[in-house]
PDB file of C-alpha atoms and ligand atoms in Angstrom:
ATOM      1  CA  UNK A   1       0.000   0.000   0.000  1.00  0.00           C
ATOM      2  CA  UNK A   2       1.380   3.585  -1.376  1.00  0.00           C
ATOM      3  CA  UNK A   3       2.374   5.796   2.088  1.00  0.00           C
ATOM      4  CA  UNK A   4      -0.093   8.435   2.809  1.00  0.00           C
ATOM      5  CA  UNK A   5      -2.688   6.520   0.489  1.00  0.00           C
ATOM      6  CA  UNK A   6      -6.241   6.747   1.816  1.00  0.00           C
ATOM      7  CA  UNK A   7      -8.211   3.804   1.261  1.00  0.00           C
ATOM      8  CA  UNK A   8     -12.045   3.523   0.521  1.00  0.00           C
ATOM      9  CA  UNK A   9     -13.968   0.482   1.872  1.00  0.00           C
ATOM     10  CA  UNK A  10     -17.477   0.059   0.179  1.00  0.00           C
ATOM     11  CA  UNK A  11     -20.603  -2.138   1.328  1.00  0.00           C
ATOM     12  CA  UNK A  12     -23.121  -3.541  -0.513  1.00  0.00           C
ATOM     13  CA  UNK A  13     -25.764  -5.905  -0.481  1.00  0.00           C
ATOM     14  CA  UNK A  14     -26.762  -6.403  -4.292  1.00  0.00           C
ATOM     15  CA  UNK A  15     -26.679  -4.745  -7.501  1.00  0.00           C
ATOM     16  CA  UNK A  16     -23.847  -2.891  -6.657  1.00  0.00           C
ATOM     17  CA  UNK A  17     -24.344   0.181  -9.465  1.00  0.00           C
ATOM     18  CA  UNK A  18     -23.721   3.029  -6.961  1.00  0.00           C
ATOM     19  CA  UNK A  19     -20.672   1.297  -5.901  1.00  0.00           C
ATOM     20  CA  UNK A  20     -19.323   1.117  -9.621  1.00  0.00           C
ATOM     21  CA  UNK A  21     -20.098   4.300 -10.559  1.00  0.00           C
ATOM     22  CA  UNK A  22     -17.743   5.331  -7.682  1.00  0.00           C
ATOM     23  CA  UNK A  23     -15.037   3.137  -9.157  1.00  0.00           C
ATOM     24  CA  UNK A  24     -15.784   4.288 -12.630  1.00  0.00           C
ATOM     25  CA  UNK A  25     -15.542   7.970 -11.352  1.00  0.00           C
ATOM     26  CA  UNK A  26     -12.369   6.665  -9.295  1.00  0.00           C
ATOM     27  CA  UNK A  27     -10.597   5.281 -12.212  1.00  0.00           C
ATOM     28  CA  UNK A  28     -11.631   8.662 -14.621  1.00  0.00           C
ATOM     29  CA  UNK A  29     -10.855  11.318 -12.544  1.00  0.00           C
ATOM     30  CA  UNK A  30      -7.728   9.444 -11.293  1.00  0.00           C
ATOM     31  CA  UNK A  31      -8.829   9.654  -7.563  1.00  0.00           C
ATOM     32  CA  UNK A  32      -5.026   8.009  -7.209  1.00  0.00           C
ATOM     33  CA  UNK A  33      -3.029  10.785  -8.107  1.00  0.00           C
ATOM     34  CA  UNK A  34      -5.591  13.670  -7.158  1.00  0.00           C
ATOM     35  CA  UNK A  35      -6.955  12.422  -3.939  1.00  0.00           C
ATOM     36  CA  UNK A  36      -4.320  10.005  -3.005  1.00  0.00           C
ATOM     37  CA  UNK A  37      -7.511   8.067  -2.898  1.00  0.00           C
ATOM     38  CA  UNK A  38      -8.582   4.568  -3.830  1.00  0.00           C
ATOM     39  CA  UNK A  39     -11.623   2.122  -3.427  1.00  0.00           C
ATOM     40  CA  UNK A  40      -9.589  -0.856  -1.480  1.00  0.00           C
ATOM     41  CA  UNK A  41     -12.195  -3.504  -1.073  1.00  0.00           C
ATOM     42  CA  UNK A  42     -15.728  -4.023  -1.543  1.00  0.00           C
ATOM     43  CA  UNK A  43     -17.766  -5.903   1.085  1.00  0.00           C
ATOM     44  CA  UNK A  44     -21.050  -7.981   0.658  1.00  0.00           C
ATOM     45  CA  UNK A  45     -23.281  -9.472   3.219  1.00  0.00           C
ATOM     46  CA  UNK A  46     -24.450 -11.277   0.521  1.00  0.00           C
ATOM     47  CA  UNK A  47     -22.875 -14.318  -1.373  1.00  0.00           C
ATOM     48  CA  UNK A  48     -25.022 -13.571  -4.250  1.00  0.00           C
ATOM     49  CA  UNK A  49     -24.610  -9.649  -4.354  1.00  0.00           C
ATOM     50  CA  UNK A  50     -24.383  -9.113  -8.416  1.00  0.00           C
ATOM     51  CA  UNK A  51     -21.848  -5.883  -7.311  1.00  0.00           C
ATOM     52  CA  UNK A  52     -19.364  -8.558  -6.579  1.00  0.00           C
ATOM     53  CA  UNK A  53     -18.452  -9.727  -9.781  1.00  0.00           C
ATOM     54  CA  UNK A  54     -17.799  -6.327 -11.214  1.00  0.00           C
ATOM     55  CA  UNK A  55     -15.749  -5.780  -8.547  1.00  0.00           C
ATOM     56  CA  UNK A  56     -13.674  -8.503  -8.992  1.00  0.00           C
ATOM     57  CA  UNK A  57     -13.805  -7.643 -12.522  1.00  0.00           C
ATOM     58  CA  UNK A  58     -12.190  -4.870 -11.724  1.00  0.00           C
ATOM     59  CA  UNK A  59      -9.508  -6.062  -9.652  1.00  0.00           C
ATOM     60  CA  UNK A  60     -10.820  -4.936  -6.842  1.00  0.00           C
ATOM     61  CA  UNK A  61     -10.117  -7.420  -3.126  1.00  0.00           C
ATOM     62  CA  UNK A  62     -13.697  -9.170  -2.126  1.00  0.00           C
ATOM     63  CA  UNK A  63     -15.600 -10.059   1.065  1.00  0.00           C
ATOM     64  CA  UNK A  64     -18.610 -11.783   2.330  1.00  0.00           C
ATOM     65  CA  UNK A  65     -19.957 -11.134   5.593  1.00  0.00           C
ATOM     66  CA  UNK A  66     -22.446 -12.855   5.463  1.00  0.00           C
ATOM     67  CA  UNK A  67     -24.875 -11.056   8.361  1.00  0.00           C
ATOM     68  CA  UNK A  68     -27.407 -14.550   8.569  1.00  0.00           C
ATOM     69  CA  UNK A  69     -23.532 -16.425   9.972  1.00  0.00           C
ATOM     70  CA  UNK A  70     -23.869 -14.305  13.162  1.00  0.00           C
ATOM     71  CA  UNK A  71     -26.044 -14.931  15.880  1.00  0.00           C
ATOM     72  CA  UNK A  72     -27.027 -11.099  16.778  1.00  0.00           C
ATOM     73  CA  UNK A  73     -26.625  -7.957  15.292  1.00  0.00           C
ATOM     74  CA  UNK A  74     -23.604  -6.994  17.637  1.00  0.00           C
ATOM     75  CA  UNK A  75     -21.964  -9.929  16.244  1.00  0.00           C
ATOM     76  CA  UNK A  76     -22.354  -9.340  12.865  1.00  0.00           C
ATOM     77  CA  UNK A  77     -21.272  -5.814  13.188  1.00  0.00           C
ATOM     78  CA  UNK A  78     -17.995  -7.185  14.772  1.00  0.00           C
ATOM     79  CA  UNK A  79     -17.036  -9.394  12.368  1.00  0.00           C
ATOM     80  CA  UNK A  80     -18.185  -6.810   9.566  1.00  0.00           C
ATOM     81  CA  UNK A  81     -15.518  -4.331  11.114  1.00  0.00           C
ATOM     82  CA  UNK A  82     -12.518  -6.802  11.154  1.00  0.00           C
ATOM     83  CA  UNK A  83     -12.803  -7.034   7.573  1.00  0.00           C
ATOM     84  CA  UNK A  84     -13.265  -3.443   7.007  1.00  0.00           C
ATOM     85  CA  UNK A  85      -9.990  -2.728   9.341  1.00  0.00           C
ATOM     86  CA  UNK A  86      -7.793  -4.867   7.611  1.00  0.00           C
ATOM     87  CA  UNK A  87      -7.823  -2.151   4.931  1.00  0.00           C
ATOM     88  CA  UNK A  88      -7.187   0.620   7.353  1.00  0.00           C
ATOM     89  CA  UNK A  89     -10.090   2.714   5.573  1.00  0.00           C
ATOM     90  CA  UNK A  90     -10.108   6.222   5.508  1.00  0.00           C
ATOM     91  CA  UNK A  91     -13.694   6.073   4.266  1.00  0.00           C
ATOM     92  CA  UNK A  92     -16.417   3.400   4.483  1.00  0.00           C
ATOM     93  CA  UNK A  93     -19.161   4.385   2.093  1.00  0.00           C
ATOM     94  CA  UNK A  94     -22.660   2.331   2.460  1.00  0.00           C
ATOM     95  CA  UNK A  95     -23.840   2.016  -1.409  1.00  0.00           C
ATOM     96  CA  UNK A  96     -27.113  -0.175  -1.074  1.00  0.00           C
ATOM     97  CA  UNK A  97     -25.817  -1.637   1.882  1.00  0.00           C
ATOM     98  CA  UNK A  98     -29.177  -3.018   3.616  1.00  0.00           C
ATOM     99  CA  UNK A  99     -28.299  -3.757   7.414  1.00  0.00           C
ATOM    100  CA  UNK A 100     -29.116  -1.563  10.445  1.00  0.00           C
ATOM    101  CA  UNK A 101     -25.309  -0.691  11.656  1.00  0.00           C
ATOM    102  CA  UNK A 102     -25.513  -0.795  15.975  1.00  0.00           C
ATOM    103  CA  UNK A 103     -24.120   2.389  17.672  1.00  0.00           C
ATOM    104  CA  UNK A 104     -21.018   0.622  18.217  1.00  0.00           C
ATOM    105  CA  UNK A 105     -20.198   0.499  14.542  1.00  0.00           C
ATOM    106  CA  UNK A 106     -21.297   3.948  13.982  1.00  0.00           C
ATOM    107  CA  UNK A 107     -19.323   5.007  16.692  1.00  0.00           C
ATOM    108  CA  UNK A 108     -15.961   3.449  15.385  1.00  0.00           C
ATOM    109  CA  UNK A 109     -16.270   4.902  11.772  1.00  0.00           C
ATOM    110  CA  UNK A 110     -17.925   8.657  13.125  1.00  0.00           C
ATOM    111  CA  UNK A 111     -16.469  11.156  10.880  1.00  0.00           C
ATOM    112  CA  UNK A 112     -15.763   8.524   7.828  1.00  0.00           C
ATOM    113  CA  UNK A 113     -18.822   6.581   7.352  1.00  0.00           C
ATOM    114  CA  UNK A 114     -21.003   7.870   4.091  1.00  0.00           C
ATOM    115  CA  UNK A 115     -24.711   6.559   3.075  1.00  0.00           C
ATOM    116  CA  UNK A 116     -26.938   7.209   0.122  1.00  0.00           C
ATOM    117  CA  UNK A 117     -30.516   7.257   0.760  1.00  0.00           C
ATOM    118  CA  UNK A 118     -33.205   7.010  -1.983  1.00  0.00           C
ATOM    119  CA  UNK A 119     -35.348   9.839  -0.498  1.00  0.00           C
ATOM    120  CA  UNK A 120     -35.075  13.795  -0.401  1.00  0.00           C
ATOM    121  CA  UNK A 121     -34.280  13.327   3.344  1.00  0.00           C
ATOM    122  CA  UNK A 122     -35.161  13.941   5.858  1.00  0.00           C
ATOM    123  CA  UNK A 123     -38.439  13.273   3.856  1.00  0.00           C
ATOM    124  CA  UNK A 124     -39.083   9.109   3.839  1.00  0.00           C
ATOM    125  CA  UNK A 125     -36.334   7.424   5.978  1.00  0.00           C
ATOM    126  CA  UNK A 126     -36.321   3.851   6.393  1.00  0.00           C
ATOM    127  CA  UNK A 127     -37.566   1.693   3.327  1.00  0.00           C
ATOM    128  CA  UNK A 128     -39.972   1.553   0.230  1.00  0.00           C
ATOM    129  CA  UNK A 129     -38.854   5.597  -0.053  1.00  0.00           C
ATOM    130  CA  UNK A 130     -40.621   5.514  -3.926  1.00  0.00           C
ATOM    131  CA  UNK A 131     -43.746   3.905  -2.923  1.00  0.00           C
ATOM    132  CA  UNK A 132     -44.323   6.249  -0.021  1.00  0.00           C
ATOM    133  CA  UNK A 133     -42.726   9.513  -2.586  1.00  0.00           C
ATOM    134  CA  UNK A 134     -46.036   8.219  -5.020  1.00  0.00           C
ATOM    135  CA  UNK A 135     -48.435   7.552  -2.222  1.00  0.00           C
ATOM    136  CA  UNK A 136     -47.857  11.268  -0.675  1.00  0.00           C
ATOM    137  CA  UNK A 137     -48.411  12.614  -4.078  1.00  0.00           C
ATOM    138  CA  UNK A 138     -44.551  14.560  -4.369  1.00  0.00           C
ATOM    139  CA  UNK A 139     -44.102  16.110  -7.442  1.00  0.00           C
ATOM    140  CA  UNK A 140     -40.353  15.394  -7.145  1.00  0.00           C
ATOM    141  CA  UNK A 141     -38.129  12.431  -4.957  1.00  0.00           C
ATOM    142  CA  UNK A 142     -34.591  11.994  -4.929  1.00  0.00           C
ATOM    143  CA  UNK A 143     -31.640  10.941  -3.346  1.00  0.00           C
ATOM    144  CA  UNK A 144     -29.194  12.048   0.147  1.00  0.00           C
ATOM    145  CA  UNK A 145     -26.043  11.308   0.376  1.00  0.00           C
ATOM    146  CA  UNK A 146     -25.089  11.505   4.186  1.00  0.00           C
ATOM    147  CA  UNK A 147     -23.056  11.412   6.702  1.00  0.00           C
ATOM    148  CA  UNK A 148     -23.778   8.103   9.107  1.00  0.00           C
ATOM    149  CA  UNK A 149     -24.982   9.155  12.427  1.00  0.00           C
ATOM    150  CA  UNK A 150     -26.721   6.359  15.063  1.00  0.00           C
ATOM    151  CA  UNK A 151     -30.350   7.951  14.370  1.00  0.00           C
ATOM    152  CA  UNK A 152     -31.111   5.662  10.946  1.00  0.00           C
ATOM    153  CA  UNK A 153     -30.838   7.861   8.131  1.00  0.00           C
ATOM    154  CA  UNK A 154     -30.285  10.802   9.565  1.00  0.00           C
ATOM    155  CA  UNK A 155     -26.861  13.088   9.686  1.00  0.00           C
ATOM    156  CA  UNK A 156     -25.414  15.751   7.667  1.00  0.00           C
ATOM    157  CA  UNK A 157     -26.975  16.013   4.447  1.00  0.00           C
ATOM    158  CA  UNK A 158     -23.380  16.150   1.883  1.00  0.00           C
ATOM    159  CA  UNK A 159     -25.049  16.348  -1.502  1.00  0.00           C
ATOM    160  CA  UNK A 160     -28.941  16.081  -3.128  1.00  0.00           C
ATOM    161  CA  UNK A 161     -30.310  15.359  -6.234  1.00  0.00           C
ATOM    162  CA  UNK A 162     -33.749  16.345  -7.002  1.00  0.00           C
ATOM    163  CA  UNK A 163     -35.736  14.283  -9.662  1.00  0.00           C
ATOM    164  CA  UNK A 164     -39.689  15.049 -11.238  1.00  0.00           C
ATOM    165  CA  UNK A 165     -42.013  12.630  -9.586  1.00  0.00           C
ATOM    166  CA  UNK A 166     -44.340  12.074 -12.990  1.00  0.00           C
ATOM    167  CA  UNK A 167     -48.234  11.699 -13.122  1.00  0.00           C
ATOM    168  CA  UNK A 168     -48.082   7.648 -13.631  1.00  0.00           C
ATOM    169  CA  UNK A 169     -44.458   7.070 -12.412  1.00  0.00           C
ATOM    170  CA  UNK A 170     -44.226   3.583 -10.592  1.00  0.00           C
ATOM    171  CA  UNK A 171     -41.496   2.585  -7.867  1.00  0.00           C
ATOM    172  CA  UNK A 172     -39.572   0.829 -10.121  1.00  0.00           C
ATOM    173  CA  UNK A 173     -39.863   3.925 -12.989  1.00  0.00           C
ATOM    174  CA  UNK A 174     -39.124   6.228 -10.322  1.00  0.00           C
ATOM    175  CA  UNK A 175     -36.167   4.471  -8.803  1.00  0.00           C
ATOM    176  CA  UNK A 176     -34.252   4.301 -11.480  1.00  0.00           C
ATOM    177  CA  UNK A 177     -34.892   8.138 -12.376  1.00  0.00           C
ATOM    178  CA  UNK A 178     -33.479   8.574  -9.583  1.00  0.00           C
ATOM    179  CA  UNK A 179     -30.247   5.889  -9.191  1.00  0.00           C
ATOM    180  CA  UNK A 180     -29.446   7.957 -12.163  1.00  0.00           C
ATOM    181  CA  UNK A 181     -28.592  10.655 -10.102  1.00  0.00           C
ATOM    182  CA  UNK A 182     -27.686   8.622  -7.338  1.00  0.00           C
ATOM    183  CA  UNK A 183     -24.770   7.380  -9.373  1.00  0.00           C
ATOM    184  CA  UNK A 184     -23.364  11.067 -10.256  1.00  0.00           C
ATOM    185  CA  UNK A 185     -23.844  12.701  -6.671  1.00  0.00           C
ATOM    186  CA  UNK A 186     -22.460  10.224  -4.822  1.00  0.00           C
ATOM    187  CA  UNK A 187     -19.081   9.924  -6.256  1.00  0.00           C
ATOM    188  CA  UNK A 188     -18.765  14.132  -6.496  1.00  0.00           C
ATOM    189  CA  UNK A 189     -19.381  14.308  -2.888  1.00  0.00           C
ATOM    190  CA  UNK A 190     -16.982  11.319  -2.373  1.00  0.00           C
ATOM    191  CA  UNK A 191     -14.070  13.177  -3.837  1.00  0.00           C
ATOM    192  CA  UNK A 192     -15.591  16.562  -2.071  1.00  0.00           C
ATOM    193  CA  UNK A 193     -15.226  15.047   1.341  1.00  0.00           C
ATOM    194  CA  UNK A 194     -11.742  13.503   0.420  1.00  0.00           C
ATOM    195  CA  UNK A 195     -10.132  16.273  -0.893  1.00  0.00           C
ATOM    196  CA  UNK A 196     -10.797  18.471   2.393  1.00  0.00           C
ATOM    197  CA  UNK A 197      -8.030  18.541   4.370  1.00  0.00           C
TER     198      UNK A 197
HETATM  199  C1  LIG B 201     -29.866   2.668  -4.130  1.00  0.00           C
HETATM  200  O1  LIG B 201     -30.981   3.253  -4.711  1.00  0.00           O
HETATM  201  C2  LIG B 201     -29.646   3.235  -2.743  1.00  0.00           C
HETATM  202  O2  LIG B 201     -30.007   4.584  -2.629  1.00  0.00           O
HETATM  203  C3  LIG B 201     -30.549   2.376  -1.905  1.00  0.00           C
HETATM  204  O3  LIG B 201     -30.430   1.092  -2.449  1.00  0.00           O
HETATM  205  C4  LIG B 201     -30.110   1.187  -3.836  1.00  0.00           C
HETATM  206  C5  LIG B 201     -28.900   0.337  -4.088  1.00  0.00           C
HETATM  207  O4  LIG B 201     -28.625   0.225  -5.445  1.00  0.00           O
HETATM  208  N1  LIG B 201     -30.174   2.407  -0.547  1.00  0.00           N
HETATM  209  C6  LIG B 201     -31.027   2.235   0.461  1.00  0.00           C
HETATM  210  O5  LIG B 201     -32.207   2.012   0.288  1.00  0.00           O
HETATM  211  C7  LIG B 201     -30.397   2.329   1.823  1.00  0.00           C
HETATM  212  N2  LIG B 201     -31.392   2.261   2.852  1.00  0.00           N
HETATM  213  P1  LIG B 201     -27.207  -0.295  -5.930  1.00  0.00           P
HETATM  214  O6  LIG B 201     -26.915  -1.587  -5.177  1.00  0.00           O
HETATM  215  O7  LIG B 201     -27.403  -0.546  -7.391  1.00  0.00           O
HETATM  216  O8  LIG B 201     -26.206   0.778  -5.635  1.00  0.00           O
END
């Protein structure tokens, strides 16, 4: 590992597109050389997490933790944490990663721990954010990315992207209006937060 290098630790649980348009934004805007920056592992607690093979595809070291191999939540956030300390992350960035983190975990990461949120929070935390967007009759959704506090999906707000909620617009139509966005905020305020001193 290059001295001085600050290594990014990412966590998913399945498609993983957030988490590669982070890499893709990585590898373009040469995070190495301007932000002495790099994404260092990716971390599943699924097996089956599709993100996983682009990962690998990309070179990129692996992990399951898988969270149904622990008996309580404590435990799973413990072993979850070796992994992610074996990289010695600067950042640990939660990109669809679909686990309720205890206190504990929050606590050890506070000031490096990142989250994207499929709502304009602090409008619709918790899940099913496009169903509920629809069902309160928005005329526009998007997405928060955020810093991790212990109050779920809550903290300070980094970056926003606002999206048109449409007359007929369905979850699925809506969500991926807004991954869209999800997958060009997210990696801006990525490099934002790294590049402060
Ligand atoms: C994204 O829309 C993200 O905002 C959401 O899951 C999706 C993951 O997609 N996150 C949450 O709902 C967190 N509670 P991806 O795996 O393709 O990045």
């Amino acid at each position: 590992m290059a001295p001085g290098m600050k290594n990014i630790v990412i966590l998913i649980s399945g498609e993983g597109s957030n988490m590669a348009a982070i890499v893709g934004a990585a590898q373009r805007d040469g995070w190495g050389e301007r932000l002495d920056a790099r994404v260092a592992a990716v971390i599943s607690n699924k097996a089956a997490a599709r993100g996983l093979v682009f990962a690998r595809g990309q070179g990129i070291a692996t992990e399951v933790v898988e969270h149904t191999a622990h008996p309580t939540r404590e435990a799973f956030d413990a072993a979850l944490a070796a992994e992610i300390d074996r990289h010695a992350p600067a950042l640990v960035v939660l990109a669809g990663f679909m686990r309720i983190l205890t206190p504990e975990f929050v606590a050890r990461y506070a000031g490096r721990l990142l989250n994207i949120h499929p709502s304009l929070l602090p409008a619709f935390p918790g899940l099913h954010t496009h169903q509920r967007a629809i069902e309160a009759g928005c005329r526009v959704a998007g997405a928060t990315v955020h810093q991790v506090t212990a109050e779920l999906d809550h903290g300070p707000i980094l970056a926003q992207a606002v999206v048109p909620l449409l007359p007929h617009d369905t979850p699925d139509a809506l969500a991926a209006r807004v991954r869209t966005q999800e997958h060009l905020i997210y990696p801006r305020a990525i490099a934002r937060f790294l590049s402060k001193p």
